[in-house]
């Protein structure tokens, strides 16, 4: 699986968009980009994933660059409950339970 | 639905003791995994199972054993606890290896080894 690099921490004002970057310069053609988050001490929660195209669901949007070497997770209107550790994972679309979760980005949403 | 249930929630062991962390799921998922999370770090895969009777090692398997005699249960055994095994342990289950949105985690077991 390709290695990812994320900033260790970020702040965001409540109600504003939170943009979380992830670098994955060694990604291969068939590897997907996945995002999960972990709130406080709970187990990780799936957010979104994509291969090449930008994706959007009820939680967030995922923007993947054309060369696929980086991506950005966008929370359009961050709330205090979005304060969490966000993990960017790159791997093949097989065996979700073998995901390697790096150190992630700690997002703090401030009032 | 209970989902993924882990017991106990907290445990303190002395070095050299053995114990079993329990994980049970009621969603009839074929796939299950065990992770550990050290303070301030991400999750690392210990062992995983792709069905009853089938297990394999993950990234950090040393010091841990698993078995999968039923679809529902996936216990993690610490053979001789060491302070380096102080961590939070998460169990996960999922029905489809290619469906990341269906990866369900338990609430974790916080283990301290003195």
PDB file of C-alpha atoms in Angstrom:
ATOM      1  CA  UNK A   1       0.000   0.000   0.000  1.00  0.00           C
ATOM      2  CA  UNK A   2       1.178   3.518  -0.808  1.00  0.00           C
ATOM      3  CA  UNK A   3       2.404   5.726   2.024  1.00  0.00           C
ATOM      4  CA  UNK A   4       0.510   8.911   2.886  1.00  0.00           C
ATOM      5  CA  UNK A   5       1.611  12.171   4.455  1.00  0.00           C
ATOM      6  CA  UNK A   6      -0.768  14.370   6.420  1.00  0.00           C
ATOM      7  CA  UNK A   7      -0.202  17.456   8.572  1.00  0.00           C
ATOM      8  CA  UNK A   8      -0.325  16.520  12.254  1.00  0.00           C
ATOM      9  CA  UNK A   9      -2.905  19.150  13.206  1.00  0.00           C
ATOM     10  CA  UNK A  10      -5.232  21.795  11.812  1.00  0.00           C
ATOM     11  CA  UNK A  11      -7.742  24.280  13.192  1.00  0.00           C
ATOM     12  CA  UNK A  12     -10.979  25.399  11.621  1.00  0.00           C
ATOM     13  CA  UNK A  13     -13.639  27.910  12.631  1.00  0.00           C
ATOM     14  CA  UNK A  14     -17.113  26.546  13.220  1.00  0.00           C
ATOM     15  CA  UNK A  15     -19.315  26.967  10.148  1.00  0.00           C
ATOM     16  CA  UNK A  16     -16.385  27.324   7.784  1.00  0.00           C
ATOM     17  CA  UNK A  17     -15.103  24.710   5.357  1.00  0.00           C
ATOM     18  CA  UNK A  18     -12.364  22.422   6.633  1.00  0.00           C
ATOM     19  CA  UNK A  19      -9.865  21.356   3.975  1.00  0.00           C
ATOM     20  CA  UNK A  20      -7.658  18.455   4.987  1.00  0.00           C
ATOM     21  CA  UNK A  21      -4.761  17.646   2.636  1.00  0.00           C
ATOM     22  CA  UNK A  22      -3.086  14.302   2.004  1.00  0.00           C
ATOM     23  CA  UNK A  23      -0.035  13.532  -0.100  1.00  0.00           C
ATOM     24  CA  UNK A  24       0.315  10.095  -1.683  1.00  0.00           C
ATOM     25  CA  UNK A  25       2.949  10.552  -4.367  1.00  0.00           C
ATOM     26  CA  UNK A  26       3.662   6.802  -4.694  1.00  0.00           C
ATOM     27  CA  UNK A  27       0.070   5.802  -5.360  1.00  0.00           C
ATOM     28  CA  UNK A  28      -0.347   3.165  -8.048  1.00  0.00           C
ATOM     29  CA  UNK A  29      -2.990   3.099 -10.741  1.00  0.00           C
ATOM     30  CA  UNK A  30      -5.446   0.776  -9.009  1.00  0.00           C
ATOM     31  CA  UNK A  31      -5.132   2.103  -5.479  1.00  0.00           C
ATOM     32  CA  UNK A  32      -8.023   3.984  -3.941  1.00  0.00           C
ATOM     33  CA  UNK A  33      -7.932   6.915  -1.537  1.00  0.00           C
ATOM     34  CA  UNK A  34      -9.979   6.364   1.633  1.00  0.00           C
ATOM     35  CA  UNK A  35     -10.791   8.736   4.470  1.00  0.00           C
ATOM     36  CA  UNK A  36     -11.829   7.736   7.972  1.00  0.00           C
ATOM     37  CA  UNK A  37     -12.129   9.717  11.176  1.00  0.00           C
ATOM     38  CA  UNK A  38     -11.835   8.844  14.835  1.00  0.00           C
ATOM     39  CA  UNK A  39     -13.758  10.906  17.348  1.00  0.00           C
ATOM     40  CA  UNK A  40     -12.263  10.929  20.849  1.00  0.00           C
ATOM     41  CA  UNK A  41     -11.564   7.315  21.793  1.00  0.00           C
ATOM     42  CA  UNK A  42     -14.122   5.639  19.553  1.00  0.00           C
ATOM     43  CA  UNK A  43     -13.340   3.275  16.687  1.00  0.00           C
ATOM     44  CA  UNK A  44     -12.695   4.864  13.265  1.00  0.00           C
ATOM     45  CA  UNK A  45     -15.666   5.822  11.119  1.00  0.00           C
ATOM     46  CA  UNK A  46     -15.706   5.673   7.321  1.00  0.00           C
ATOM     47  CA  UNK A  47     -16.170   9.033   5.542  1.00  0.00           C
ATOM     48  CA  UNK A  48     -15.594   8.692   1.806  1.00  0.00           C
ATOM     49  CA  UNK A  49     -13.359   7.091  -0.827  1.00  0.00           C
ATOM     50  CA  UNK A  50     -12.446   7.530  -4.488  1.00  0.00           C
ATOM     51  CA  UNK A  51     -10.198   6.352  -7.294  1.00  0.00           C
ATOM     52  CA  UNK A  52      -9.814   9.149  -9.832  1.00  0.00           C
ATOM     53  CA  UNK A  53     -12.924  11.294  -9.876  1.00  0.00           C
ATOM     54  CA  UNK A  54     -14.006  13.720  -7.218  1.00  0.00           C
ATOM     55  CA  UNK A  55     -16.612  12.283  -4.881  1.00  0.00           C
ATOM     56  CA  UNK A  56     -19.287  13.776  -2.648  1.00  0.00           C
ATOM     57  CA  UNK A  57     -21.601  12.278  -0.075  1.00  0.00           C
ATOM     58  CA  UNK A  58     -23.658  13.566   2.836  1.00  0.00           C
ATOM     59  CA  UNK A  59     -20.597  13.912   5.047  1.00  0.00           C
ATOM     60  CA  UNK A  60     -17.870  15.339   2.849  1.00  0.00           C
ATOM     61  CA  UNK A  61     -16.283  15.873  -0.555  1.00  0.00           C
ATOM     62  CA  UNK A  62     -13.085  14.294  -1.819  1.00  0.00           C
ATOM     63  CA  UNK A  63     -10.966  16.130  -4.377  1.00  0.00           C
ATOM     64  CA  UNK A  64      -8.223  14.069  -6.058  1.00  0.00           C
ATOM     65  CA  UNK A  65      -5.637  15.822  -8.227  1.00  0.00           C
ATOM     66  CA  UNK A  66      -5.341  14.806 -11.848  1.00  0.00           C
ATOM     67  CA  UNK A  67      -1.983  13.085 -11.280  1.00  0.00           C
ATOM     68  CA  UNK A  68      -3.528  11.402  -8.167  1.00  0.00           C
ATOM     69  CA  UNK A  69      -0.507  12.271  -6.056  1.00  0.00           C
ATOM     70  CA  UNK A  70      -2.536  14.228  -3.544  1.00  0.00           C
ATOM     71  CA  UNK A  71      -6.095  14.698  -2.369  1.00  0.00           C
ATOM     72  CA  UNK A  72      -8.159  16.954  -0.136  1.00  0.00           C
ATOM     73  CA  UNK A  73     -11.044  16.061   2.134  1.00  0.00           C
ATOM     74  CA  UNK A  74     -13.534  18.900   2.454  1.00  0.00           C
ATOM     75  CA  UNK A  75     -16.033  19.237   5.284  1.00  0.00           C
ATOM     76  CA  UNK A  76     -18.216  22.024   3.874  1.00  0.00           C
ATOM     77  CA  UNK A  77     -19.586  23.447   7.120  1.00  0.00           C
ATOM     78  CA  UNK A  78     -17.536  22.215  10.044  1.00  0.00           C
ATOM     79  CA  UNK A  79     -19.221  21.835  13.415  1.00  0.00           C
ATOM     80  CA  UNK A  80     -17.759  21.252  16.858  1.00  0.00           C
ATOM     81  CA  UNK A  81     -18.694  17.576  16.500  1.00  0.00           C
ATOM     82  CA  UNK A  82     -16.304  17.292  13.564  1.00  0.00           C
ATOM     83  CA  UNK A  83     -13.353  17.655  15.942  1.00  0.00           C
ATOM     84  CA  UNK A  84     -11.522  14.362  15.432  1.00  0.00           C
ATOM     85  CA  UNK A  85      -8.453  12.653  13.996  1.00  0.00           C
ATOM     86  CA  UNK A  86      -8.779  12.227  10.224  1.00  0.00           C
ATOM     87  CA  UNK A  87      -6.955   9.389   8.481  1.00  0.00           C
ATOM     88  CA  UNK A  88      -6.073   9.284   4.789  1.00  0.00           C
ATOM     89  CA  UNK A  89      -5.420   5.741   3.552  1.00  0.00           C
ATOM     90  CA  UNK A  90      -4.318   4.539   0.144  1.00  0.00           C
ATOM     91  CA  UNK A  91      -4.753   0.896  -0.772  1.00  0.00           C
ATOM     92  CA  UNK A  92      -6.241  -1.512  -3.254  1.00  0.00           C
ATOM     93  CA  UNK A  93      -9.980  -2.046  -3.113  1.00  0.00           C
ATOM     94  CA  UNK A  94      -9.621  -5.372  -1.345  1.00  0.00           C
ATOM     95  CA  UNK A  95      -9.893  -6.335   2.296  1.00  0.00           C
ATOM     96  CA  UNK A  96     -11.047  -3.193   4.026  1.00  0.00           C
ATOM     97  CA  UNK A  97     -10.072  -4.692   7.375  1.00  0.00           C
ATOM     98  CA  UNK A  98      -6.377  -4.731   6.474  1.00  0.00           C
ATOM     99  CA  UNK A  99      -6.221  -0.944   6.298  1.00  0.00           C
ATOM    100  CA  UNK A 100      -3.147   0.698   7.779  1.00  0.00           C
ATOM    101  CA  UNK A 101      -4.066   3.821   9.727  1.00  0.00           C
ATOM    102  CA  UNK A 102      -1.180   6.286  10.021  1.00  0.00           C
ATOM    103  CA  UNK A 103      -1.000   9.109  12.533  1.00  0.00           C
ATOM    104  CA  UNK A 104      -3.630  11.229  10.750  1.00  0.00           C
ATOM    105  CA  UNK A 105      -4.520  14.903  11.141  1.00  0.00           C
ATOM    106  CA  UNK A 106      -6.080  16.163  14.340  1.00  0.00           C
ATOM    107  CA  UNK A 107      -8.749  18.654  13.300  1.00  0.00           C
ATOM    108  CA  UNK A 108      -9.955  21.035  15.986  1.00  0.00           C
ATOM    109  CA  UNK A 109     -13.093  22.993  15.173  1.00  0.00           C
ATOM    110  CA  UNK A 110     -13.280  26.165  17.247  1.00  0.00           C
ATOM    111  CA  UNK A 111     -16.358  28.245  18.032  1.00  0.00           C
TER     112      UNK A 111
ATOM    113  CA  UNK B   1     -28.419  -4.339  16.928  1.00  0.00           C
ATOM    114  CA  UNK B   2     -25.381  -4.610  19.183  1.00  0.00           C
ATOM    115  CA  UNK B   3     -22.931  -4.486  16.259  1.00  0.00           C
ATOM    116  CA  UNK B   4     -19.375  -5.241  17.422  1.00  0.00           C
ATOM    117  CA  UNK B   5     -19.036  -5.863  21.158  1.00  0.00           C
ATOM    118  CA  UNK B   6     -15.701  -5.852  22.933  1.00  0.00           C
ATOM    119  CA  UNK B   7     -15.096  -6.973  26.500  1.00  0.00           C
ATOM    120  CA  UNK B   8     -13.699  -5.911  28.867  1.00  0.00           C
ATOM    121  CA  UNK B   9     -13.583  -2.126  28.363  1.00  0.00           C
ATOM    122  CA  UNK B  10     -10.668  -1.740  30.766  1.00  0.00           C
ATOM    123  CA  UNK B  11      -8.071  -4.197  32.028  1.00  0.00           C
ATOM    124  CA  UNK B  12      -4.915  -3.971  34.123  1.00  0.00           C
ATOM    125  CA  UNK B  13      -2.419  -6.837  33.981  1.00  0.00           C
ATOM    126  CA  UNK B  14       0.902  -7.588  35.561  1.00  0.00           C
ATOM    127  CA  UNK B  15       3.859  -8.446  33.371  1.00  0.00           C
ATOM    128  CA  UNK B  16       3.763 -12.120  32.429  1.00  0.00           C
ATOM    129  CA  UNK B  17       0.044 -12.613  32.933  1.00  0.00           C
ATOM    130  CA  UNK B  18      -2.098 -13.928  30.125  1.00  0.00           C
ATOM    131  CA  UNK B  19      -5.578 -12.905  29.135  1.00  0.00           C
ATOM    132  CA  UNK B  20      -8.093 -12.955  26.310  1.00  0.00           C
ATOM    133  CA  UNK B  21      -9.790  -9.914  24.820  1.00  0.00           C
ATOM    134  CA  UNK B  22     -13.230 -10.816  23.564  1.00  0.00           C
ATOM    135  CA  UNK B  23     -14.838  -9.604  20.335  1.00  0.00           C
ATOM    136  CA  UNK B  24     -18.266 -10.627  19.119  1.00  0.00           C
ATOM    137  CA  UNK B  25     -20.378  -9.386  16.213  1.00  0.00           C
ATOM    138  CA  UNK B  26     -24.009 -10.107  15.445  1.00  0.00           C
ATOM    139  CA  UNK B  27     -24.051  -8.970  11.809  1.00  0.00           C
ATOM    140  CA  UNK B  28     -22.967 -12.305  10.296  1.00  0.00           C
ATOM    141  CA  UNK B  29     -19.824 -10.707   8.869  1.00  0.00           C
ATOM    142  CA  UNK B  30     -17.234 -13.070   7.425  1.00  0.00           C
ATOM    143  CA  UNK B  31     -14.277 -10.736   7.953  1.00  0.00           C
ATOM    144  CA  UNK B  32     -12.867  -9.561  11.285  1.00  0.00           C
ATOM    145  CA  UNK B  33      -9.711  -7.731  12.361  1.00  0.00           C
ATOM    146  CA  UNK B  34      -7.823  -6.732  15.497  1.00  0.00           C
ATOM    147  CA  UNK B  35      -5.940  -3.419  15.792  1.00  0.00           C
ATOM    148  CA  UNK B  36      -3.943  -1.755  18.512  1.00  0.00           C
ATOM    149  CA  UNK B  37      -3.608   1.992  19.007  1.00  0.00           C
ATOM    150  CA  UNK B  38      -0.808   3.432  21.086  1.00  0.00           C
ATOM    151  CA  UNK B  39      -1.224   6.943  22.554  1.00  0.00           C
ATOM    152  CA  UNK B  40      -1.159   9.668  19.904  1.00  0.00           C
ATOM    153  CA  UNK B  41      -0.696   7.201  17.075  1.00  0.00           C
ATOM    154  CA  UNK B  42      -2.777   5.525  14.398  1.00  0.00           C
ATOM    155  CA  UNK B  43      -4.116   1.974  14.382  1.00  0.00           C
ATOM    156  CA  UNK B  44      -1.863  -0.957  13.556  1.00  0.00           C
ATOM    157  CA  UNK B  45      -3.226  -4.300  12.361  1.00  0.00           C
ATOM    158  CA  UNK B  46      -2.442  -7.275  14.629  1.00  0.00           C
ATOM    159  CA  UNK B  47      -4.366 -10.194  13.099  1.00  0.00           C
ATOM    160  CA  UNK B  48      -7.290 -10.633  10.779  1.00  0.00           C
ATOM    161  CA  UNK B  49      -9.678 -13.386   9.681  1.00  0.00           C
ATOM    162  CA  UNK B  50     -11.480 -13.957   6.396  1.00  0.00           C
ATOM    163  CA  UNK B  51     -13.865 -16.554   7.798  1.00  0.00           C
ATOM    164  CA  UNK B  52     -14.336 -19.204  10.453  1.00  0.00           C
ATOM    165  CA  UNK B  53     -11.181 -21.288  10.778  1.00  0.00           C
ATOM    166  CA  UNK B  54      -9.026 -18.877   8.733  1.00  0.00           C
ATOM    167  CA  UNK B  55      -6.711 -16.309  10.295  1.00  0.00           C
ATOM    168  CA  UNK B  56      -3.588 -14.463   9.222  1.00  0.00           C
ATOM    169  CA  UNK B  57      -1.017 -12.074  10.635  1.00  0.00           C
ATOM    170  CA  UNK B  58      -1.088  -8.345  10.267  1.00  0.00           C
ATOM    171  CA  UNK B  59       1.596  -5.732  10.832  1.00  0.00           C
ATOM    172  CA  UNK B  60       2.341  -6.376  14.535  1.00  0.00           C
ATOM    173  CA  UNK B  61       1.397  -9.996  15.412  1.00  0.00           C
ATOM    174  CA  UNK B  62       4.148 -10.870  17.886  1.00  0.00           C
ATOM    175  CA  UNK B  63       2.894 -11.679  21.375  1.00  0.00           C
ATOM    176  CA  UNK B  64      -0.696 -12.260  20.245  1.00  0.00           C
ATOM    177  CA  UNK B  65      -2.688 -15.306  19.182  1.00  0.00           C
ATOM    178  CA  UNK B  66      -6.094 -15.503  17.555  1.00  0.00           C
ATOM    179  CA  UNK B  67      -8.564 -18.180  16.545  1.00  0.00           C
ATOM    180  CA  UNK B  68     -11.895 -18.065  14.741  1.00  0.00           C
ATOM    181  CA  UNK B  69     -14.005 -21.073  15.628  1.00  0.00           C
ATOM    182  CA  UNK B  70     -17.301 -19.317  14.842  1.00  0.00           C
ATOM    183  CA  UNK B  71     -18.378 -16.500  12.539  1.00  0.00           C
ATOM    184  CA  UNK B  72     -19.466 -14.402  15.518  1.00  0.00           C
ATOM    185  CA  UNK B  73     -16.390 -14.508  17.743  1.00  0.00           C
ATOM    186  CA  UNK B  74     -12.764 -13.473  17.237  1.00  0.00           C
ATOM    187  CA  UNK B  75     -10.859 -13.509  20.547  1.00  0.00           C
ATOM    188  CA  UNK B  76      -7.360 -12.045  20.911  1.00  0.00           C
ATOM    189  CA  UNK B  77      -5.034 -13.771  23.357  1.00  0.00           C
ATOM    190  CA  UNK B  78      -2.051 -12.200  25.033  1.00  0.00           C
ATOM    191  CA  UNK B  79       0.237 -15.079  25.940  1.00  0.00           C
ATOM    192  CA  UNK B  80       2.592 -13.313  28.379  1.00  0.00           C
ATOM    193  CA  UNK B  81       1.744  -9.636  28.800  1.00  0.00           C
ATOM    194  CA  UNK B  82       4.521  -7.059  28.513  1.00  0.00           C
ATOM    195  CA  UNK B  83       4.465  -3.294  29.244  1.00  0.00           C
ATOM    196  CA  UNK B  84       4.934  -2.697  25.494  1.00  0.00           C
ATOM    197  CA  UNK B  85       1.463  -4.146  24.978  1.00  0.00           C
ATOM    198  CA  UNK B  86      -0.142  -1.298  26.913  1.00  0.00           C
ATOM    199  CA  UNK B  87      -2.529   0.110  24.323  1.00  0.00           C
ATOM    200  CA  UNK B  88      -6.135   0.454  23.230  1.00  0.00           C
ATOM    201  CA  UNK B  89      -7.331  -2.546  21.251  1.00  0.00           C
ATOM    202  CA  UNK B  90     -10.038  -2.300  18.594  1.00  0.00           C
ATOM    203  CA  UNK B  91     -11.883  -5.121  16.913  1.00  0.00           C
ATOM    204  CA  UNK B  92     -13.584  -4.613  13.562  1.00  0.00           C
ATOM    205  CA  UNK B  93     -15.897  -6.641  11.359  1.00  0.00           C
ATOM    206  CA  UNK B  94     -17.038  -6.228   7.752  1.00  0.00           C
ATOM    207  CA  UNK B  95     -19.110  -8.246   5.300  1.00  0.00           C
ATOM    208  CA  UNK B  96     -17.283  -7.401   2.124  1.00  0.00           C
ATOM    209  CA  UNK B  97     -13.541  -6.857   1.716  1.00  0.00           C
ATOM    210  CA  UNK B  98     -14.119  -4.196  -0.918  1.00  0.00           C
ATOM    211  CA  UNK B  99     -16.698  -2.177   1.046  1.00  0.00           C
ATOM    212  CA  UNK B 100     -14.868   0.303   3.314  1.00  0.00           C
ATOM    213  CA  UNK B 101     -18.109   1.974   4.396  1.00  0.00           C
ATOM    214  CA  UNK B 102     -19.177  -1.299   5.982  1.00  0.00           C
ATOM    215  CA  UNK B 103     -16.157  -1.573   8.268  1.00  0.00           C
ATOM    216  CA  UNK B 104     -17.602  -1.536  11.795  1.00  0.00           C
ATOM    217  CA  UNK B 105     -15.456  -1.038  14.888  1.00  0.00           C
ATOM    218  CA  UNK B 106     -16.066  -1.962  18.499  1.00  0.00           C
ATOM    219  CA  UNK B 107     -15.688   0.592  21.286  1.00  0.00           C
ATOM    220  CA  UNK B 108     -12.235  -0.627  22.261  1.00  0.00           C
ATOM    221  CA  UNK B 109     -10.479  -2.251  25.217  1.00  0.00           C
ATOM    222  CA  UNK B 110      -7.992  -0.142  27.157  1.00  0.00           C
ATOM    223  CA  UNK B 111      -5.214  -2.414  28.439  1.00  0.00           C
ATOM    224  CA  UNK B 112      -2.488  -1.446  30.879  1.00  0.00           C
ATOM    225  CA  UNK B 113       0.392  -3.806  31.622  1.00  0.00           C
ATOM    226  CA  UNK B 114       2.392  -2.960  34.733  1.00  0.00           C
TER     227      UNK B 114
END
